[in-house]
XYZ file of C-alpha atoms in Angstrom:
570
model
C 118.873 87.810 229.320
C 118.118 86.814 225.735
C 120.581 86.895 222.896
C 121.387 84.815 219.880
C 125.100 85.623 219.785
C 127.660 86.202 222.511
C 131.179 87.444 221.929
C 133.954 88.127 224.354
C 136.406 91.007 224.149
C 139.676 91.170 226.057
C 142.043 94.123 225.952
C 144.284 96.422 227.953
C 142.565 99.645 228.983
C 145.681 101.654 229.578
C 147.209 101.089 226.113
C 146.548 103.754 223.531
C 146.444 101.172 220.761
C 144.505 98.088 221.782
C 144.247 94.713 220.120
C 140.808 93.249 220.708
C 139.998 89.564 220.209
C 136.303 89.096 219.591
C 135.147 85.499 219.906
C 132.003 83.802 218.713
C 130.983 80.835 220.856
C 131.115 78.713 217.720
C 134.864 79.330 217.626
C 134.906 82.100 215.017
C 137.230 84.893 216.093
C 138.228 88.331 214.794
C 141.174 90.434 215.976
C 140.362 94.158 215.944
C 142.634 97.139 216.481
C 140.976 99.833 218.600
C 142.248 103.039 220.199
C 141.533 103.871 223.843
C 139.901 107.103 222.702
C 137.630 105.354 220.189
C 133.972 104.970 221.064
C 132.366 101.771 222.305
C 130.032 102.097 219.324
C 133.042 101.974 216.997
C 134.308 98.826 218.723
C 130.902 97.218 218.454
C 130.531 98.063 214.775
C 133.979 96.685 213.975
C 133.083 93.443 215.714
C 129.767 93.267 213.888
C 131.394 93.789 210.502
C 134.142 91.259 211.141
C 131.768 88.583 212.405
C 128.841 89.457 210.114
C 126.499 90.249 213.007
C 123.195 92.165 212.567
C 123.099 95.874 213.388
C 120.873 95.501 216.442
C 123.387 94.352 219.029
C 124.782 95.692 222.276
C 127.898 95.233 224.373
C 127.504 94.252 228.015
C 129.945 94.252 230.901
C 130.365 91.057 232.960
C 127.930 92.574 235.470
C 125.255 92.768 232.778
C 125.488 96.556 232.501
C 124.990 97.765 228.938
C 127.918 99.798 227.638
C 127.097 103.257 226.294
C 128.076 103.429 222.641
C 128.772 107.167 222.916
C 131.492 106.603 225.515
C 135.117 105.949 224.664
C 136.874 102.737 225.661
C 138.504 104.634 228.534
C 135.313 106.350 229.649
C 133.576 102.994 229.832
C 136.170 102.041 232.482
C 137.062 98.849 230.675
C 140.094 97.302 232.279
C 142.632 94.747 231.122
C 141.163 91.266 231.243
C 137.521 92.345 231.091
C 135.226 90.045 229.137
C 132.349 91.654 227.305
C 129.312 90.030 225.749
C 127.801 91.185 222.468
C 124.096 90.376 222.520
C 121.964 90.352 219.395
C 118.177 90.620 219.192
C 117.841 92.024 222.669
C 115.096 94.207 224.051
C 116.639 97.572 224.913
C 114.902 99.753 227.485
C 115.158 103.533 227.829
C 113.506 105.394 230.709
C 112.600 109.001 231.458
C 112.106 109.872 235.122
C 111.109 113.451 235.804
C 109.808 112.776 239.307
C 108.262 110.030 241.388
C 104.932 110.778 239.707
C 106.248 111.032 236.141
C 108.046 108.368 234.140
C 107.975 106.915 230.647
C 109.555 103.874 229.018
C 110.506 102.950 225.450
C 111.432 99.356 224.597
C 113.356 98.697 221.372
C 112.531 95.169 220.246
C 114.906 93.008 218.265
C 112.803 93.325 215.113
C 113.392 97.083 215.133
C 109.949 98.075 216.382
C 109.289 100.158 219.508
C 106.796 99.798 222.354
C 106.203 102.669 224.797
C 104.272 103.135 228.036
C 104.055 105.521 230.985
C 103.279 109.238 230.998
C 102.223 110.121 227.454
C 103.238 113.774 227.787
C 106.938 112.872 228.116
C 107.160 110.020 225.611
C 105.052 107.218 227.065
C 102.667 107.480 224.102
C 104.271 106.998 220.667
C 101.022 106.345 218.770
C 101.426 109.491 216.650
C 104.679 108.136 215.163
C 104.158 104.405 215.569
C 103.994 103.749 211.827
C 107.402 105.406 211.420
C 109.085 103.351 214.149
C 110.409 100.570 211.909
C 113.977 99.283 211.664
C 114.978 101.318 214.734
C 118.665 100.959 215.571
C 118.906 102.881 218.855
C 116.911 105.175 221.143
C 118.099 108.175 223.157
C 116.142 110.000 225.875
C 116.179 113.579 227.129
C 114.289 114.522 230.293
C 110.953 114.592 228.469
C 111.223 113.016 225.015
C 112.676 110.165 222.968
C 114.624 110.151 219.698
C 115.035 107.005 217.578
C 117.629 106.445 214.848
C 116.300 104.302 211.987
C 118.285 101.948 209.782
C 118.343 104.471 206.936
C 119.890 107.116 209.211
C 116.733 109.187 209.652
C 115.303 110.125 213.073
C 111.851 109.869 214.647
C 111.033 111.849 217.817
C 108.111 111.958 220.223
C 107.258 113.313 223.669
C 107.352 116.833 225.071
C 108.166 119.289 222.260
C 110.005 121.580 224.693
C 112.337 118.682 225.535
C 113.096 117.678 221.945
C 109.983 115.663 221.149
C 109.298 117.795 218.047
C 112.017 117.693 215.385
C 110.012 118.925 212.387
C 112.097 122.109 212.108
C 115.259 120.076 211.433
C 113.753 116.901 209.972
C 115.168 117.566 206.494
C 118.659 117.770 208.001
C 118.396 114.524 209.952
C 119.912 112.230 207.343
C 122.679 109.651 207.816
C 122.571 110.117 211.599
C 125.275 108.092 213.349
C 124.596 108.806 217.025
C 122.539 111.065 219.272
C 123.398 112.641 222.622
C 120.909 114.328 224.956
C 120.907 117.015 227.635
C 117.882 117.578 229.878
C 115.846 119.219 227.139
C 117.781 118.892 223.885
C 119.105 116.360 221.396
C 122.311 116.644 219.356
C 122.799 114.313 216.381
C 126.135 113.566 214.704
C 125.737 112.982 210.963
C 127.864 110.777 208.745
C 129.800 113.765 207.416
C 130.726 114.849 210.958
C 128.315 117.771 211.154
C 125.792 118.221 213.999
C 122.065 118.923 214.102
C 120.410 120.075 217.351
C 116.808 120.604 218.419
C 114.800 121.085 221.596
C 115.019 123.653 224.389
C 117.404 126.438 223.270
C 118.430 127.069 226.895
C 119.627 123.454 227.142
C 121.705 123.506 223.961
C 118.936 123.196 221.412
C 120.262 126.212 219.509
C 123.763 125.573 218.164
C 123.649 128.261 215.465
C 126.422 130.289 217.123
C 128.914 127.428 216.649
C 127.375 125.636 213.673
C 130.245 126.500 211.333
C 132.728 125.034 213.812
C 130.863 121.736 214.138
C 132.759 119.865 211.445
C 134.349 116.418 211.663
C 132.724 115.820 215.065
C 133.812 112.521 216.603
C 131.793 112.435 219.821
C 129.587 114.612 222.013
C 129.130 114.749 225.785
C 126.346 116.567 227.636
C 125.790 118.167 231.016
C 122.159 118.926 231.985
C 122.080 122.084 229.841
C 125.173 122.150 227.615
C 127.148 120.125 225.094
C 130.841 119.587 224.332
C 131.920 118.101 220.992
C 135.354 116.623 220.263
C 136.469 117.238 216.678
C 138.729 115.068 214.566
C 141.722 117.316 215.209
C 141.283 116.974 218.983
C 139.829 120.430 219.523
C 136.514 121.055 221.326
C 133.392 123.058 220.504
C 130.861 123.869 223.260
C 127.397 125.395 223.300
C 124.390 125.691 225.585
C 123.974 127.360 228.968
C 127.280 128.915 230.065
C 126.519 128.134 233.723
C 126.553 124.411 232.833
C 129.720 124.416 230.707
C 128.347 125.753 227.448
C 131.102 128.386 227.212
C 134.688 127.095 227.066
C 136.195 130.365 225.827
C 138.451 130.797 228.864
C 140.272 127.495 228.150
C 139.762 127.185 224.403
C 143.465 127.451 223.566
C 144.236 124.608 225.988
C 141.686 122.268 224.425
C 144.039 120.544 222.005
C 144.522 116.808 221.434
C 141.484 116.062 223.614
C 140.967 112.320 224.106
C 137.808 112.200 226.210
C 135.409 114.444 228.129
C 133.491 113.792 231.345
C 130.576 116.024 232.454
C 129.372 116.796 235.979
C 126.080 118.583 236.609
C 127.552 121.957 235.711
C 131.036 121.504 234.271
C 133.239 119.471 231.930
C 136.662 117.855 232.375
C 138.727 116.951 229.296
C 141.658 114.519 229.292
C 144.366 115.543 226.798
C 146.690 113.257 224.892
C 149.547 113.945 227.327
C 147.390 112.856 230.288
C 146.759 116.362 231.604
C 143.256 117.745 232.274
C 141.419 120.913 231.269
C 138.189 121.940 233.030
C 135.551 124.606 232.492
C 132.050 125.493 233.621
C 130.638 126.143 237.069
C 133.483 126.255 239.613
C 131.219 124.784 242.301
C 130.660 121.752 240.059
C 134.342 121.099 239.283
C 134.833 123.643 236.537
C 137.929 125.043 238.307
C 140.740 122.494 238.788
C 143.560 125.004 239.319
C 144.184 123.809 242.898
C 145.164 120.322 241.670
C 146.417 121.120 238.173
C 150.003 120.064 238.967
C 148.756 116.678 240.212
C 146.680 115.953 237.111
C 149.324 114.104 235.152
C 149.006 110.775 233.339
C 145.248 110.753 233.930
C 143.568 107.584 232.626
C 139.904 108.106 233.467
C 137.589 110.529 235.257
C 134.347 109.963 237.156
C 131.924 112.684 238.280
C 129.354 113.254 240.993
C 126.913 116.164 240.702
C 129.506 118.704 241.756
C 132.938 117.082 241.767
C 135.409 115.023 239.747
C 137.695 112.104 240.640
C 140.582 111.176 238.318
C 142.464 107.866 238.305
C 146.123 108.339 237.389
C 148.449 105.897 235.662
C 149.899 104.799 239.021
C 146.301 104.055 240.160
C 146.238 106.914 242.670
C 143.330 109.410 242.692
C 143.038 113.195 242.437
C 139.765 114.974 243.254
C 138.433 118.512 242.897
C 135.160 120.417 242.901
C 132.532 120.850 245.596
C 134.155 119.404 248.745
C 130.930 118.066 250.295
C 130.124 116.156 247.093
C 133.451 114.330 246.861
C 135.738 117.113 245.696
C 137.879 116.723 248.858
C 139.347 113.234 249.346
C 142.117 114.274 251.781
C 140.681 112.172 254.637
C 141.178 108.955 252.621
C 144.012 109.983 250.302
C 146.493 107.538 251.830
C 144.060 104.684 251.141
C 143.523 105.583 247.493
C 146.223 103.315 246.093
C 145.835 100.591 243.452
C 142.421 101.964 242.494
C 140.738 99.840 239.852
C 137.516 101.757 239.230
C 135.361 104.504 240.746
C 131.584 104.820 240.956
C 129.646 107.932 241.997
C 126.327 108.754 243.613
C 125.089 112.333 243.330
C 127.313 113.543 246.183
C 129.867 110.821 246.958
C 132.425 108.455 245.425
C 133.292 104.783 245.981
C 136.576 103.349 244.714
C 137.225 99.638 244.261
C 140.863 98.743 244.894
C 142.755 95.939 243.188
C 142.472 93.780 246.336
C 138.663 94.064 246.234
C 138.326 96.480 249.141
C 136.446 99.797 248.888
C 137.282 103.386 249.839
C 134.533 106.031 250.017
C 134.399 109.804 250.475
C 132.006 112.706 250.017
C 128.662 113.419 251.678
C 128.193 110.701 254.372
C 124.421 110.608 253.890
C 124.891 109.946 250.181
C 127.287 107.001 250.611
C 130.471 108.879 251.403
C 130.799 107.027 254.718
C 130.976 103.228 254.393
C 132.436 102.591 257.862
C 129.360 100.655 259.144
C 129.907 98.018 256.422
C 133.648 98.371 255.833
C 134.483 94.913 257.173
C 131.988 93.373 254.766
C 133.430 95.132 251.731
C 135.862 92.417 250.687
C 136.328 90.912 247.219
C 134.048 93.539 245.686
C 133.470 92.931 241.982
C 131.127 95.734 240.998
C 129.366 98.764 242.500
C 126.133 100.448 241.428
C 124.955 103.822 242.704
C 121.547 105.370 243.144
C 121.095 109.085 243.844
C 121.996 108.665 247.511
C 123.396 105.163 248.105
C 125.693 102.399 246.867
C 125.274 98.652 246.386
C 128.301 96.375 245.961
C 128.262 92.866 244.511
C 130.886 90.631 246.146
C 132.681 87.674 244.562
C 130.289 85.252 246.301
C 127.376 87.125 244.594
C 126.090 88.580 247.860
C 125.376 92.324 248.225
C 126.496 95.027 250.645
C 124.747 98.420 250.730
C 125.357 101.770 252.397
C 124.255 105.393 252.141
C 120.880 107.015 252.765
C 118.732 104.183 254.217
C 115.421 105.149 252.610
C 116.998 105.372 249.164
C 118.596 101.941 249.016
C 121.381 102.284 251.552
C 119.629 99.832 253.882
C 118.921 96.411 252.365
C 118.443 94.563 255.677
C 114.786 93.758 254.925
C 115.821 91.717 251.867
C 119.364 90.724 252.830
C 118.536 87.022 253.112
C 117.249 87.106 249.530
C 120.331 88.797 248.110
C 122.176 85.631 247.151
C 123.463 84.638 243.708
C 123.055 88.207 242.472
C 123.913 88.542 238.789
C 123.491 92.273 238.305
C 121.970 95.356 239.928
C 120.016 98.163 238.289
C 119.044 101.456 239.901
C 116.385 104.104 239.753
C 117.025 107.445 241.434
C 116.275 106.158 244.939
C 115.957 102.379 244.752
C 117.792 99.235 243.649
C 116.714 96.084 241.832
C 118.915 92.989 241.946
C 118.561 90.284 239.299
C 119.463 86.864 240.670
C 120.987 83.959 238.771
C 117.630 82.144 238.760
C 116.031 85.153 237.053
C 114.097 86.401 240.071
C 114.272 90.047 241.178
C 114.781 91.578 244.632
C 114.120 95.294 245.214
C 114.750 97.689 248.068
C 114.845 101.440 248.726
C 112.210 104.138 248.420
C 109.028 102.353 247.248
C 107.771 105.508 245.568
C 110.791 105.418 243.268
C 110.775 101.685 242.593
C 108.454 102.067 239.617
C 111.285 103.165 237.386
C 112.225 99.526 236.902
C 111.441 97.244 234.001
C 112.528 93.603 234.026
C 112.848 91.360 230.964
C 111.873 87.864 232.104
C 113.242 84.730 230.504
C 109.740 83.313 230.116
C 108.568 86.221 228.011
C 107.038 89.350 229.511
C 108.522 92.651 230.488
C 107.382 93.510 234.001
C 107.292 96.977 235.578
C 106.439 97.834 239.131
C 105.733 100.629 241.612
C 102.619 102.761 242.069
C 100.328 102.016 239.069
C 98.598 105.378 239.066
C 101.934 107.057 238.349
C 101.928 105.504 234.867
C 104.560 102.808 235.340
C 102.240 99.932 234.415
C 103.194 98.236 231.148
C 100.080 96.064 231.078
C 98.718 97.807 227.990
C 101.713 96.660 225.937
C 102.369 93.270 227.538
C 101.042 91.400 224.501
C 103.537 93.025 222.127
C 106.415 92.522 224.542
C 105.488 88.905 225.254
C 105.035 87.941 221.606
C 108.335 89.420 220.532
C 110.320 87.912 223.384
C 108.768 84.503 222.762
C 109.683 84.672 219.086
C 113.155 85.940 219.891
C 113.689 83.009 222.215
C 112.405 80.409 219.743
C 114.180 81.725 216.660
C 117.492 82.888 218.061
C 120.119 81.089 215.958
C 123.369 81.553 214.058
C 121.917 79.728 211.023
C 118.266 79.256 210.160
C 117.627 76.794 207.303
C 114.296 76.757 205.483
C 113.703 73.287 204.080
C 114.732 69.998 205.647
C 115.743 68.219 202.473
C 119.069 66.549 201.753
C 120.835 69.878 201.129
C 119.270 71.655 204.083
C 120.048 68.850 206.531
C 123.574 68.376 205.225
C 124.396 72.106 205.306
C 122.939 72.541 208.776
C 124.750 69.519 210.169
C 128.031 70.717 208.673
C 127.661 74.211 210.165
C 126.904 72.767 213.599
C 129.664 70.129 213.588
C 132.434 72.070 211.881
C 131.807 75.579 213.219
C 129.771 75.067 216.393
C 126.902 77.134 215.023
C 123.513 77.155 216.725
C 121.271 75.895 213.918
C 117.531 75.474 213.327
C 115.697 73.877 210.384
C 112.150 74.767 209.353
C 110.064 72.132 207.571
C 106.348 71.534 207.031
C 104.674 68.793 209.107
C 105.104 65.228 207.877
C 102.228 63.508 206.055
C 102.110 60.098 204.367
C 100.591 61.628 201.256
C 102.055 64.977 200.224
C 99.690 67.765 199.302
C 100.753 71.107 197.931
C 101.851 73.643 200.608
C 100.377 71.684 203.506
C 102.647 68.705 204.106
C 106.364 68.124 204.220
C 108.677 66.143 206.426
C 112.317 66.126 207.482
C 114.419 64.556 204.776
C 112.740 66.151 201.804
C 111.247 64.673 198.671
C 114.256 62.506 197.827
C 114.314 60.749 201.185
C 110.593 60.568 201.906
C 108.872 60.288 198.500
C 111.592 60.113 195.846
C 114.522 57.885 195.018
C 115.082 56.442 198.492
C 111.591 54.948 199.025
C 111.539 53.871 195.365
C 114.756 51.907 195.878
C 113.344 50.344 199.038
C 110.280 49.190 197.110
C 112.324 47.872 194.197
C 114.793 46.054 196.442
C 111.943 44.681 198.532
C 110.175 43.322 195.474
C 113.229 41.222 194.626
C 113.678 39.722 198.097
C 111.426 36.709 197.447
C 113.164 35.858 194.170
C 116.587 36.368 195.729
C 115.677 34.080 198.632
C 114.477 31.338 196.306
C 117.673 31.570 194.249
C 119.781 31.181 197.351
C 117.931 28.004 198.344
C 118.660 26.420 194.922
C 122.399 27.026 195.248
């Protein structure tokens, strides 16, 4: 991975008020106060301001997974002792995957430009707005369109109009946009004044007119496939969209007070309140009804969701589940094992919990990873788990990988097991996995027809995509742009860049490197014996190369013969 700056953040996840130490490798450090219910984006921005870091940066977990800025510290499952990296000038990739035949990619380059490829009807072709895609800060994707926030707070959209690709009707309102959230077919933008602008498919939350007056002082928004839930500054919640997917919270509205965070499933929402209790609403078959476990939902710290169920980690590190039983809503068979739970990951119909001792407990639909018994003895010292639609992949402390779940969708990695050594991170598409090794190579397994949803940023320059070319996953048409940017990013990725290698430039650069550990580069024109305007230079500058220093050498040299003769006469 490329990046000119790396910072490390350490904090306690369970504390409400968290002190974060953000370190620059040069030794520069900033201590930042952050609340557990604050967003990751807020943490990142505080670090950037304190350390004077450019806007285009992203926080990564130790596994290499990019943290979602819209999530809270708690939702991001950041635990005490975690070390995060803040990478600047990175290529950021967003993908839309409607089916095995339909995908589109958008790559945000470090210079703020955007390159797209894939199915043009769902965002793979941005040519109509390419001139507007300058100084892009972040990109969000619905199920058929992209939305980009520019440095001036305006928004550019492209892709399927029915999925939010056309924002002309609200373009005048899209000013000072801070963040964007997306459902399947709609975008919702939070403005600097805390108001919200929505556009896209009205059945997926694109029409928020019924609650527009309530959308004031909005702090964050979460989305199910067809509905939105916004947390306001006073801790209350406003919902809109399809009622079947959680768009109507009327039945629990009075309970939605002092809300700290919200987690969506495919058809419901679960809100953690300030006292650690939980309020749910939406489709009962997707976890919208938690009445059966309400008395157990106390001191809840975080919640994870499958398609139709929720799993909550309590303060004592035990777990409470509810929702559709076959999708992980019933954990009774493993309840006695769910102690000292550190984190939980979910496939579409199953859960996997990593315990403090590095072992793993699973439940839910066996075919979707809910049964890990065939590999249970191998699941020791597990560091991280990734999930596809139907399978899990665990990275162990020795950087090997263990997989389970539906074999054709990544649950069986036996064909590449010998290659899965020194694994640094794992990415997933809906039915396949891609492991990035320490040496930068990539190993893939799972359904080959779904492997094309991958895009790899190589250290030597290009972004590579793979699968079935005729499905539109080939990035060959934009390889030049991706290669040129990544090459430049690699060559000019420094803390201090000095133009001019004269006495001042050299001295200042040396001081920054020696005193502060900065990564420094100096630009100077090529050296030439005889200087000509704008075509020749040389490290040292005029004073050293053509000014007082060579003049003194000539003057002193001219006196050597006379000085030697005088010495002989003494």
